[in-house]
PDB file of C-alpha atoms in Angstrom:
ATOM      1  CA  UNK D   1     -26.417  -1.342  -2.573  1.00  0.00           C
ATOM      2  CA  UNK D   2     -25.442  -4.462  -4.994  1.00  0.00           C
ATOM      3  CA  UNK D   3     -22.549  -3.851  -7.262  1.00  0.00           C
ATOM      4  CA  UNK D   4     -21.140  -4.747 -10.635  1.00  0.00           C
ATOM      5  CA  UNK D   5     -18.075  -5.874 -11.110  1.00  0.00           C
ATOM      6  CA  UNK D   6     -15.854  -7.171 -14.399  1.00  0.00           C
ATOM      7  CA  UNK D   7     -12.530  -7.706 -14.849  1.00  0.00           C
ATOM      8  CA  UNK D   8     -10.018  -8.190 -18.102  1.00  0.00           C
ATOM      9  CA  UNK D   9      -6.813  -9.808 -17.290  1.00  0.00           C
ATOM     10  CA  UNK D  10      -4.247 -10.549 -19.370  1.00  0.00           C
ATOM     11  CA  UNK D  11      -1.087 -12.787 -18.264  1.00  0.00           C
ATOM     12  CA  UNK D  12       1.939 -14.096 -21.017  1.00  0.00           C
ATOM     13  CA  UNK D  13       5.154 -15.037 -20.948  1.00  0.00           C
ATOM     14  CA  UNK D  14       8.370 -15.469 -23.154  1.00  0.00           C
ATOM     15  CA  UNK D  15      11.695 -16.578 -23.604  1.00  0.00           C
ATOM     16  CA  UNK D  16      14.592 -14.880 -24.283  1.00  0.00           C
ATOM     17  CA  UNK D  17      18.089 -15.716 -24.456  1.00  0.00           C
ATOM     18  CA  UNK D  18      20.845 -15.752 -22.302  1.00  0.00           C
ATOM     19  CA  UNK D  19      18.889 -18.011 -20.248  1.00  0.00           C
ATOM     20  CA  UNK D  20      16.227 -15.362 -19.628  1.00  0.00           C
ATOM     21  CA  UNK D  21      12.058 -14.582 -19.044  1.00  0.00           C
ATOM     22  CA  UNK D  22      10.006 -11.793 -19.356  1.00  0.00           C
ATOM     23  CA  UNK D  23       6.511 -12.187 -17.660  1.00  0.00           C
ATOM     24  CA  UNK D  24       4.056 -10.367 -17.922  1.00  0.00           C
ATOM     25  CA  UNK D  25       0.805  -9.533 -16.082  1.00  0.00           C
ATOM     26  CA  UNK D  26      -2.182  -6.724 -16.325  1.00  0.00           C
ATOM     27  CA  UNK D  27      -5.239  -6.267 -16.317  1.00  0.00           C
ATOM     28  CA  UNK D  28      -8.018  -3.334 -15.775  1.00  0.00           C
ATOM     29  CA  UNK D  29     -11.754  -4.023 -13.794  1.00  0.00           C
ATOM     30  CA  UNK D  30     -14.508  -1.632 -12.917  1.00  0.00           C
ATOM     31  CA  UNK D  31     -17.071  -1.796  -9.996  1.00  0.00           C
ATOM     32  CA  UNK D  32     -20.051   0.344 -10.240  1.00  0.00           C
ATOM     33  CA  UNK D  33     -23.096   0.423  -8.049  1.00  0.00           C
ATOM     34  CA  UNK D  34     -26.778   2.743  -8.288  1.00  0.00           C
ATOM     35  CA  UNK D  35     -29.114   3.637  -5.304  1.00  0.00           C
ATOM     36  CA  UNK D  36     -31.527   5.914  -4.430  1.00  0.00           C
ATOM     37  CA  UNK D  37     -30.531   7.996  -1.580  1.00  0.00           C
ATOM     38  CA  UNK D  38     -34.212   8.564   0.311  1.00  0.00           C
ATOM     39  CA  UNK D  39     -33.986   5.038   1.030  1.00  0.00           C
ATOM     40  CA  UNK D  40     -30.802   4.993   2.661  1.00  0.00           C
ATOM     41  CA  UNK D  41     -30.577   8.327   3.849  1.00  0.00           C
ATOM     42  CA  UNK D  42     -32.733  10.186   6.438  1.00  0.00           C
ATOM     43  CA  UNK D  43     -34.293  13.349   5.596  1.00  0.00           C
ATOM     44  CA  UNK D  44     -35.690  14.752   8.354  1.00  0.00           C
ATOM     45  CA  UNK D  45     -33.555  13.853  11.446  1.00  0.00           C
ATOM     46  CA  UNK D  46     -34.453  15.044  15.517  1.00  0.00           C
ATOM     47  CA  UNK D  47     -31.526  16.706  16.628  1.00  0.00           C
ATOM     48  CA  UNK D  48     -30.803  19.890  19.128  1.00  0.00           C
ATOM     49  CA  UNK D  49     -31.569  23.480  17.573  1.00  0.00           C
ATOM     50  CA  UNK D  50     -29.460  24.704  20.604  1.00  0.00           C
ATOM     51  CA  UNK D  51     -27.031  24.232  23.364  1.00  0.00           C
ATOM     52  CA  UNK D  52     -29.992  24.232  26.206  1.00  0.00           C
ATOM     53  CA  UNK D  53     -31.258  21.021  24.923  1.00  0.00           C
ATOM     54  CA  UNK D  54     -34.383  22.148  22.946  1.00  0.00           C
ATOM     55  CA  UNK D  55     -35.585  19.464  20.467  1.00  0.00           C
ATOM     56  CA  UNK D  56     -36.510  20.069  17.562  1.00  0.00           C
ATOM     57  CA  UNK D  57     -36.510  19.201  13.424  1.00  0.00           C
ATOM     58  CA  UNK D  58     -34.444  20.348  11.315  1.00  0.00           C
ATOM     59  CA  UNK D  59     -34.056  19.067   7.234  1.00  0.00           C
ATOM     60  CA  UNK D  60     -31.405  17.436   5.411  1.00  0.00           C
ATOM     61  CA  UNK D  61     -30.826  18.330   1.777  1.00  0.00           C
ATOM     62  CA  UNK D  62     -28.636  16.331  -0.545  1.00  0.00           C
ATOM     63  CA  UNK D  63     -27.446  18.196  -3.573  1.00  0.00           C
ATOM     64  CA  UNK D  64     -28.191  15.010  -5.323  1.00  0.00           C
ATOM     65  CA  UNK D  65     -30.617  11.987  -4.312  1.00  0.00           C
ATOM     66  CA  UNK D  66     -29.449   9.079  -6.542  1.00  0.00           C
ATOM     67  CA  UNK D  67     -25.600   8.132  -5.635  1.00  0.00           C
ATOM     68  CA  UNK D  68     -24.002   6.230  -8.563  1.00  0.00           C
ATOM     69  CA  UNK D  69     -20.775   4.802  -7.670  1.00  0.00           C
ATOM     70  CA  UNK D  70     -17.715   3.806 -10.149  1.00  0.00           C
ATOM     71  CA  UNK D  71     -14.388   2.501  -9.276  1.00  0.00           C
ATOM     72  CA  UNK D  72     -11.567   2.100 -11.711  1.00  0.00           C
ATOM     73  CA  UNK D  73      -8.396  -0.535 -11.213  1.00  0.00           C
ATOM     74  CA  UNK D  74      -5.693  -0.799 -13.539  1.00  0.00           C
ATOM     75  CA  UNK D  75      -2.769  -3.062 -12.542  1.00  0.00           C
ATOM     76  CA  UNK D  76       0.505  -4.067 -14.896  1.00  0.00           C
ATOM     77  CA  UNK D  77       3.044  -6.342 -13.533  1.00  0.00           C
ATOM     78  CA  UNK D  78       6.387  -6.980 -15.523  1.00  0.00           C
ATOM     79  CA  UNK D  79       9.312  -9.216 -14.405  1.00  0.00           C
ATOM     80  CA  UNK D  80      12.559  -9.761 -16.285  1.00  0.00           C
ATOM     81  CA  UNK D  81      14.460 -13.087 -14.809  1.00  0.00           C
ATOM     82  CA  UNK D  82      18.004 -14.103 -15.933  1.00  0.00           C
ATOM     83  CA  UNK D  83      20.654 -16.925 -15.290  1.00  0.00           C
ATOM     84  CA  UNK D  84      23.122 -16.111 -17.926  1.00  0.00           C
ATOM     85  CA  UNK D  85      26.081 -18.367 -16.014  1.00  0.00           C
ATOM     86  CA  UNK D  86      25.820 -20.953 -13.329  1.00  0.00           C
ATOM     87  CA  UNK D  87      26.557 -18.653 -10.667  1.00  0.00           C
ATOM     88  CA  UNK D  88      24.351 -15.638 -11.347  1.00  0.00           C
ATOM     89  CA  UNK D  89      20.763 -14.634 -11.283  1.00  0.00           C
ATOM     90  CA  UNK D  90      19.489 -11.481 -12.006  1.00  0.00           C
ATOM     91  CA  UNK D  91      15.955  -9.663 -11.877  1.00  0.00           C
ATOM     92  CA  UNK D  92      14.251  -6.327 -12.819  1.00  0.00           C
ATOM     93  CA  UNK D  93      10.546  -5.882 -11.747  1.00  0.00           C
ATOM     94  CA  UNK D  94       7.921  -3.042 -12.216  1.00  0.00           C
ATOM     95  CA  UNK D  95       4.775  -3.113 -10.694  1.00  0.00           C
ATOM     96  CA  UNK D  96       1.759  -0.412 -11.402  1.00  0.00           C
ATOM     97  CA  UNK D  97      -1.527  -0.437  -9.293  1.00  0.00           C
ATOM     98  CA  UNK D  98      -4.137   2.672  -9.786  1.00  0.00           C
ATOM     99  CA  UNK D  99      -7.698   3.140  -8.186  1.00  0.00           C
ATOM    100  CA  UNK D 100      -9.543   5.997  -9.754  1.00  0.00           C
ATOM    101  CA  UNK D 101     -13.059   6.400  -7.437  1.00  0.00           C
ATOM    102  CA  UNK D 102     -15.341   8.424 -10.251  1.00  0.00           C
ATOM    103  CA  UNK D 103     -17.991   8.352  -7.925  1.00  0.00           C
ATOM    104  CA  UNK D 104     -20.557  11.273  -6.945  1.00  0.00           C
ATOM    105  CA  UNK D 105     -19.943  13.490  -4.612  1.00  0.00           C
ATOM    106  CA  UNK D 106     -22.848  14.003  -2.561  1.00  0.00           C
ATOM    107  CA  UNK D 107     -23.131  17.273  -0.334  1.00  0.00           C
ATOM    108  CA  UNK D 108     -25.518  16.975   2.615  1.00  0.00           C
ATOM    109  CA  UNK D 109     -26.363  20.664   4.192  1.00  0.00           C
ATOM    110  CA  UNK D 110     -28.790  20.898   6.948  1.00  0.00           C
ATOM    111  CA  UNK D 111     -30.938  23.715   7.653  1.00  0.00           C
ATOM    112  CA  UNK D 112     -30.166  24.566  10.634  1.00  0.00           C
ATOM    113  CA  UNK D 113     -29.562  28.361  11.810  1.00  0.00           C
ATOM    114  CA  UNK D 114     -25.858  27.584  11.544  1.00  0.00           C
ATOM    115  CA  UNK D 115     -25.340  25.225   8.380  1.00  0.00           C
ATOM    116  CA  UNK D 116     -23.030  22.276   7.794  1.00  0.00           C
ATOM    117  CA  UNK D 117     -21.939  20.527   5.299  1.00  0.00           C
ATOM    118  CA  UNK D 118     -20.349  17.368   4.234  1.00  0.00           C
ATOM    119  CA  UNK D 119     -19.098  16.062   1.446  1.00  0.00           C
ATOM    120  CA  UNK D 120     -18.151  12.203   0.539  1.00  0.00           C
ATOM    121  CA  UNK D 121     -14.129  11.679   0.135  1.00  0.00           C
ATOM    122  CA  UNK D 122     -13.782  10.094  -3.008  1.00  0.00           C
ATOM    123  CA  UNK D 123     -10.618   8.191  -2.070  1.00  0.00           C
ATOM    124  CA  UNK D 124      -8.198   6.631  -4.774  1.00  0.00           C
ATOM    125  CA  UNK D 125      -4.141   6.288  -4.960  1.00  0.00           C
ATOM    126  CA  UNK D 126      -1.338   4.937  -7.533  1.00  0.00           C
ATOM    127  CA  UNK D 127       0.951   3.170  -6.360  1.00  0.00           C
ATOM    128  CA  UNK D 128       4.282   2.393  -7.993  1.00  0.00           C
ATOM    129  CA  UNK D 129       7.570  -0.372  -7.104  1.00  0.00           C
ATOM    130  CA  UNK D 130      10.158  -0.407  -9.164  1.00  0.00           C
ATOM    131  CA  UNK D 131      13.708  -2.756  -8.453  1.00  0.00           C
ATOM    132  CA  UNK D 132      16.587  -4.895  -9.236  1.00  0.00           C
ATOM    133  CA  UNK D 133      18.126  -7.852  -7.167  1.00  0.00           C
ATOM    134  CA  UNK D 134      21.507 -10.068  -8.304  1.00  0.00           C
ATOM    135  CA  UNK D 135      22.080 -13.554  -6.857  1.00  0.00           C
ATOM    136  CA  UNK D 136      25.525 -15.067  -6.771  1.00  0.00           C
ATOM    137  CA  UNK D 137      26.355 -18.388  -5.863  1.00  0.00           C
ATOM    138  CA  UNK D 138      29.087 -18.832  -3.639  1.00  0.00           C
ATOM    139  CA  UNK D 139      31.400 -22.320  -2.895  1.00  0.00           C
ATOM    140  CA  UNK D 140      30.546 -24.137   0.185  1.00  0.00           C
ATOM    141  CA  UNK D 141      27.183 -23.960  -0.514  1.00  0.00           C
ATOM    142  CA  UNK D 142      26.618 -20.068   0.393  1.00  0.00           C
ATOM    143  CA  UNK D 143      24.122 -18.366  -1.759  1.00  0.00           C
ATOM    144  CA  UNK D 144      24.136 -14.458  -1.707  1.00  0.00           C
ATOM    145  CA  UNK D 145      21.624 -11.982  -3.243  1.00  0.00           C
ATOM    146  CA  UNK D 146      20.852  -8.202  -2.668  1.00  0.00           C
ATOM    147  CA  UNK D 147      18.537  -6.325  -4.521  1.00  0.00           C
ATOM    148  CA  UNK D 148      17.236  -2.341  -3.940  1.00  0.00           C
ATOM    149  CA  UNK D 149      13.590  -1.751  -4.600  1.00  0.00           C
ATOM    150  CA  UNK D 150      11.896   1.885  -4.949  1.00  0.00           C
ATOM    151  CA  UNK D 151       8.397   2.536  -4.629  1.00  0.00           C
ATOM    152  CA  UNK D 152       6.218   6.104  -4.678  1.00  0.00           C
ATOM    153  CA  UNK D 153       2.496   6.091  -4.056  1.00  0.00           C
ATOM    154  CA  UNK D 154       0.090   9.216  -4.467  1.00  0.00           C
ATOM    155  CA  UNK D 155      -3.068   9.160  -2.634  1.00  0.00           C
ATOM    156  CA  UNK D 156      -6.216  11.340  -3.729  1.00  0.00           C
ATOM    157  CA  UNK D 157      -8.282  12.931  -0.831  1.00  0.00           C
ATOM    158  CA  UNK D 158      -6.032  12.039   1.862  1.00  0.00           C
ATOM    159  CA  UNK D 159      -4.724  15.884   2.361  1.00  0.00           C
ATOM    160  CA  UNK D 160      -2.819  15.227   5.564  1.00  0.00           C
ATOM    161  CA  UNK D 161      -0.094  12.596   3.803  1.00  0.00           C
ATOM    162  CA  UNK D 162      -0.817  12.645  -0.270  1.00  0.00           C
ATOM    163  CA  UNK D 163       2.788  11.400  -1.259  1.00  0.00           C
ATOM    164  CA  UNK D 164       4.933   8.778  -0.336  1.00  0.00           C
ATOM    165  CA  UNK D 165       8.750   7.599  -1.438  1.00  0.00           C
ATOM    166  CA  UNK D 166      10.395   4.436  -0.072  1.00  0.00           C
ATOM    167  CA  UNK D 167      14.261   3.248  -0.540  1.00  0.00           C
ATOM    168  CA  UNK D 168      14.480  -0.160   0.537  1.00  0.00           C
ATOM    169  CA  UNK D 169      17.783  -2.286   0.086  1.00  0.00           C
ATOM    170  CA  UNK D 170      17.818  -5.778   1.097  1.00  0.00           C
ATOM    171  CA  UNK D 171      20.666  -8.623   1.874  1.00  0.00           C
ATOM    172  CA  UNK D 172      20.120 -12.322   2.475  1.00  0.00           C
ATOM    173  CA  UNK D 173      22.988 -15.427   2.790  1.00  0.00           C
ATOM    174  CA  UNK D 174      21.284 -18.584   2.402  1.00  0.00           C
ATOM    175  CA  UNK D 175      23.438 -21.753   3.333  1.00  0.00           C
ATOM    176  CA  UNK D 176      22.280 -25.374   2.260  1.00  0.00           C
ATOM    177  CA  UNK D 177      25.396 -27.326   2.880  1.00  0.00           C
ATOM    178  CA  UNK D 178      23.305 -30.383   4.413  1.00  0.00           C
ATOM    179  CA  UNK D 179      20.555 -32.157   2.666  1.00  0.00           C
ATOM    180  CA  UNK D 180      18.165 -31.561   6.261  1.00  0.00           C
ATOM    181  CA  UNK D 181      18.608 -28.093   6.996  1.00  0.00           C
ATOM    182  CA  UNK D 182      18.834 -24.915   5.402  1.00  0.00           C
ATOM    183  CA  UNK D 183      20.039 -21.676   7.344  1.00  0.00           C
ATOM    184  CA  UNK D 184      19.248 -18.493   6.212  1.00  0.00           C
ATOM    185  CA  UNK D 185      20.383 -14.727   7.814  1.00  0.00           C
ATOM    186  CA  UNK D 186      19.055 -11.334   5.952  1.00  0.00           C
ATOM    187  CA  UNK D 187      18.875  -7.375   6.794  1.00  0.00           C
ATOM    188  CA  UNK D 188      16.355  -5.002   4.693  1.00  0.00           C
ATOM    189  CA  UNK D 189      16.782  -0.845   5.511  1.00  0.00           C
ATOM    190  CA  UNK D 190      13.476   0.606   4.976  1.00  0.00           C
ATOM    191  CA  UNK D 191      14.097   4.929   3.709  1.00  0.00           C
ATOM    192  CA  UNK D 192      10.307   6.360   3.928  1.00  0.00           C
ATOM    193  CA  UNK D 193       9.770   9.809   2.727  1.00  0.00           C
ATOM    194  CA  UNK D 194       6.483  11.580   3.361  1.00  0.00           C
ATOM    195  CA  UNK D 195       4.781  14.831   1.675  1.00  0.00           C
ATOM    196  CA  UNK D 196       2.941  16.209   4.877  1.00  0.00           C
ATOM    197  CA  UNK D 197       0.475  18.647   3.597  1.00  0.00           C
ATOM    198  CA  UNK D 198      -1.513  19.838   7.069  1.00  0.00           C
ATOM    199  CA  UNK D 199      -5.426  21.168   5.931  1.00  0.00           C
ATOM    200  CA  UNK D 200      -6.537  24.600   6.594  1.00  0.00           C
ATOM    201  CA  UNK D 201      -7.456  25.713  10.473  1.00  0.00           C
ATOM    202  CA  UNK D 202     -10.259  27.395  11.202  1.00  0.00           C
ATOM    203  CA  UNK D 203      -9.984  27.778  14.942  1.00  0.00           C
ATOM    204  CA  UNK D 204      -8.638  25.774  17.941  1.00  0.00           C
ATOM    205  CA  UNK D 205     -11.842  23.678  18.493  1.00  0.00           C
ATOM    206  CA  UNK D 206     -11.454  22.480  13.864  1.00  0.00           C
ATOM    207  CA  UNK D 207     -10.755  19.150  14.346  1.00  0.00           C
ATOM    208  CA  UNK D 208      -7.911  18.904  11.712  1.00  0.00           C
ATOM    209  CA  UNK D 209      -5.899  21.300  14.391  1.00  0.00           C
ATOM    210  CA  UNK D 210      -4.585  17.988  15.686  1.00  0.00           C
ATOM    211  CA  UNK D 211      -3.190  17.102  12.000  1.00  0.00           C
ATOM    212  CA  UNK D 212      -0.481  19.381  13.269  1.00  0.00           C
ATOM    213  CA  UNK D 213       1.023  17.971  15.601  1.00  0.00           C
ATOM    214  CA  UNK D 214       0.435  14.196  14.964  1.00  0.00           C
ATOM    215  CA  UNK D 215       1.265  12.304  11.973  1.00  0.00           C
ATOM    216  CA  UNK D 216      -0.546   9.247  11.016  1.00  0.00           C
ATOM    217  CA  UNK D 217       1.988   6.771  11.621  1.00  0.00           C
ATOM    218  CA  UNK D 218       0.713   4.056   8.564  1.00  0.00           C
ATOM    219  CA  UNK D 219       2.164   6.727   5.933  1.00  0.00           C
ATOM    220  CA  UNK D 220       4.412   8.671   8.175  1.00  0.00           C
ATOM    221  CA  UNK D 221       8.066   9.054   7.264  1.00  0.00           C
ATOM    222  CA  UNK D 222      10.410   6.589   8.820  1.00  0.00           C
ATOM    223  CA  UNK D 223      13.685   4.485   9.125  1.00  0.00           C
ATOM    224  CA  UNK D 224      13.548   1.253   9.934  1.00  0.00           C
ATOM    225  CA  UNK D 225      16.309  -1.630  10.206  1.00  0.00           C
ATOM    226  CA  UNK D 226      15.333  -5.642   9.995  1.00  0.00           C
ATOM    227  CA  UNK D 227      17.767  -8.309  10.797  1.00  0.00           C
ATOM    228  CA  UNK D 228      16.239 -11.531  10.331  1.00  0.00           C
ATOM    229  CA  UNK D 229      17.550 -15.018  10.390  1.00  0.00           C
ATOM    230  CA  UNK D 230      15.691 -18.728  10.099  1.00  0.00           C
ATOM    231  CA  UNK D 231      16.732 -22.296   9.714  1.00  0.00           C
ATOM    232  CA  UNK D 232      14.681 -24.820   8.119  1.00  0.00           C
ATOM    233  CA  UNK D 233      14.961 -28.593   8.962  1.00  0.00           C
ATOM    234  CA  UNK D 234      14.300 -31.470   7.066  1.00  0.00           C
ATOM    235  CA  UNK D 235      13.941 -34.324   9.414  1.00  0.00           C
ATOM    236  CA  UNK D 236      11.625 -37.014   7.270  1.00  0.00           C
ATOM    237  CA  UNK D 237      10.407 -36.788   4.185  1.00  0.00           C
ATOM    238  CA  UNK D 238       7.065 -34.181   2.683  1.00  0.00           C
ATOM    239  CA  UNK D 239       8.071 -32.360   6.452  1.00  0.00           C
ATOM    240  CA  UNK D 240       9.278 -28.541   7.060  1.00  0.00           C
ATOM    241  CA  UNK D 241      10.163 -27.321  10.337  1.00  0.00           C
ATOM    242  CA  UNK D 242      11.246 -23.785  10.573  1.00  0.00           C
ATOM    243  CA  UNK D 243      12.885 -21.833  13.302  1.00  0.00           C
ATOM    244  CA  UNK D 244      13.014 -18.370  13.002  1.00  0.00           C
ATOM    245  CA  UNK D 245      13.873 -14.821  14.420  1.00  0.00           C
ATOM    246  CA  UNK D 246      13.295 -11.080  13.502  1.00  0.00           C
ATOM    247  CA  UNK D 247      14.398  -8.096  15.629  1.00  0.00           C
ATOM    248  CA  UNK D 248      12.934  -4.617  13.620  1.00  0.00           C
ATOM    249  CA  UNK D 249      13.909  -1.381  14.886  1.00  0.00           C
ATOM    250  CA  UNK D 250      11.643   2.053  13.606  1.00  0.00           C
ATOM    251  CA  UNK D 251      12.599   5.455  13.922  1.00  0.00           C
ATOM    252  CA  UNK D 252       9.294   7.573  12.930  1.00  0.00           C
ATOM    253  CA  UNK D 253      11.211  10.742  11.902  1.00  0.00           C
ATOM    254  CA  UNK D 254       8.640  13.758  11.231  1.00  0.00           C
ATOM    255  CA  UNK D 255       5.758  12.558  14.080  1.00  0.00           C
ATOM    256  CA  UNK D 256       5.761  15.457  16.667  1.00  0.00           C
ATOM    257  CA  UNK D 257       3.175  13.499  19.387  1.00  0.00           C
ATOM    258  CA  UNK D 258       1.788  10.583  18.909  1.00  0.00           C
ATOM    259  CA  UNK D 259       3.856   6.995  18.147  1.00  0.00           C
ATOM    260  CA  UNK D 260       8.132   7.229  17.922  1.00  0.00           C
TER     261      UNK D 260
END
């Protein structure tokens, strides 16, 4: 169906002393959309009435024919920077993203000796980072900064992994001793908690029986280590060329089958 979409956005900024900004960014947007189900939607579908291959009819009933959808998005964005001497930078960030899906839910039932049902997900999540980094200049040219960062996101109608929690510190040296090259070398150590919260079973052959024994590895809880490193040359003028490296190491924690 065609949607609707508008947005409000609001972005500022202001100075402060000790050599120091606060930006600030947010904004909220909404998405709607309207159809009629019976055109999108079969009513009356062939299918088998048993397991011995009889055809026959069977009808679909929706507990609602006209699907509006809605989707809600509010984001805020606030960064405090600071250089209060020569030799140190500081930042504090928070960052808030939330999707609310207020759309219908729309239960289909057939009529079939044995009925099923489904219902639509309505899938929505917050998601939350929160941190600090320092930056020190060092003599000979050495630059140092480390910062820690938390973050927590909360998904709605995602039963099998709802909650999420990550600890990630971070460490680069940056070294710019020649005007043609600049070498850089960093590690990051990635803490990922998940909430595992395995749906009901009704029997071996449910399919969410599997839910307990693998866990979905793009929100499953994990370790990981980074060590990076890249050097950028200069040779002429207006030209970059960057050579770089990156060696990560995961350790998924709580899967039982599945990827390690």
């Amino acid at each position: 169906p065609n949607n609707n979409y508008y947005k409000l956005a609001f972005q500022g900024a202001v100075k402060l002393p000790w050599n120091s900004k606060f930006n600030a960014d947010l904004g909220t947007a909404q998405s709607t959309s309207h159809v009629n189900l019976l055109n999108s939607y079969v009513t009356d579908v062939t299918a088998a009435t048993s397991n011995i291959g009889i055809q026959g009819r069977r009808g679909i009933t929706l507990n609602d024919y006209v699907y509006d959808g809605k989707v809600d998005t509010q984001n805020l964005n606030l960064v405090l920077t600071s250089n209060p001497l020569y030799f140190l930078d500081g930042k504090v960030f928070y960052r808030y993203y939330n999707r609310e899906n207020k759309s219908d839910e729309i239960t289909a039932t057939d009529s079939s000796a044995a009925p099923v049902t489904f219902t639509n997900d309505l899938f929505g999540y917050k998601n939350q980072k929160m941190g600090a980094a320092l930056g020190f200049r060092l003599p000979a040219s050495f630059y140092l900064n480390g910062g820690y960062t938390h973050g927590e996101i909360k998904r709605e109608a995602r039963e099998d992994i709802p909650k999420n929690k990550d600890d990630i510190y971070n460490l680069e040296l940056r070294w710019s001793g020649v005007d043609w090259m600049v070498a850089r070398g960093g590690y990051e150590r990635l803490l990922r908690k998940a909430d595992f919260s395995a749906p009901e079973v009704t029997g071996p052959s449910d399919p969410n029986v599997i839910e307990n024994y693998i866990r979905r590895y793009d929100a499953a809880g994990k370790d990981s280590d980074v060590w990076k490193a890249t050097v950028d040359f200069f040779p002429v003028e207006d030209m970059v060329l960057s050579v770089g490296y990156k060696w990560k190491d995961v350790s998924y924690s709580d899967t039982i089958l599945g990827l390690l």
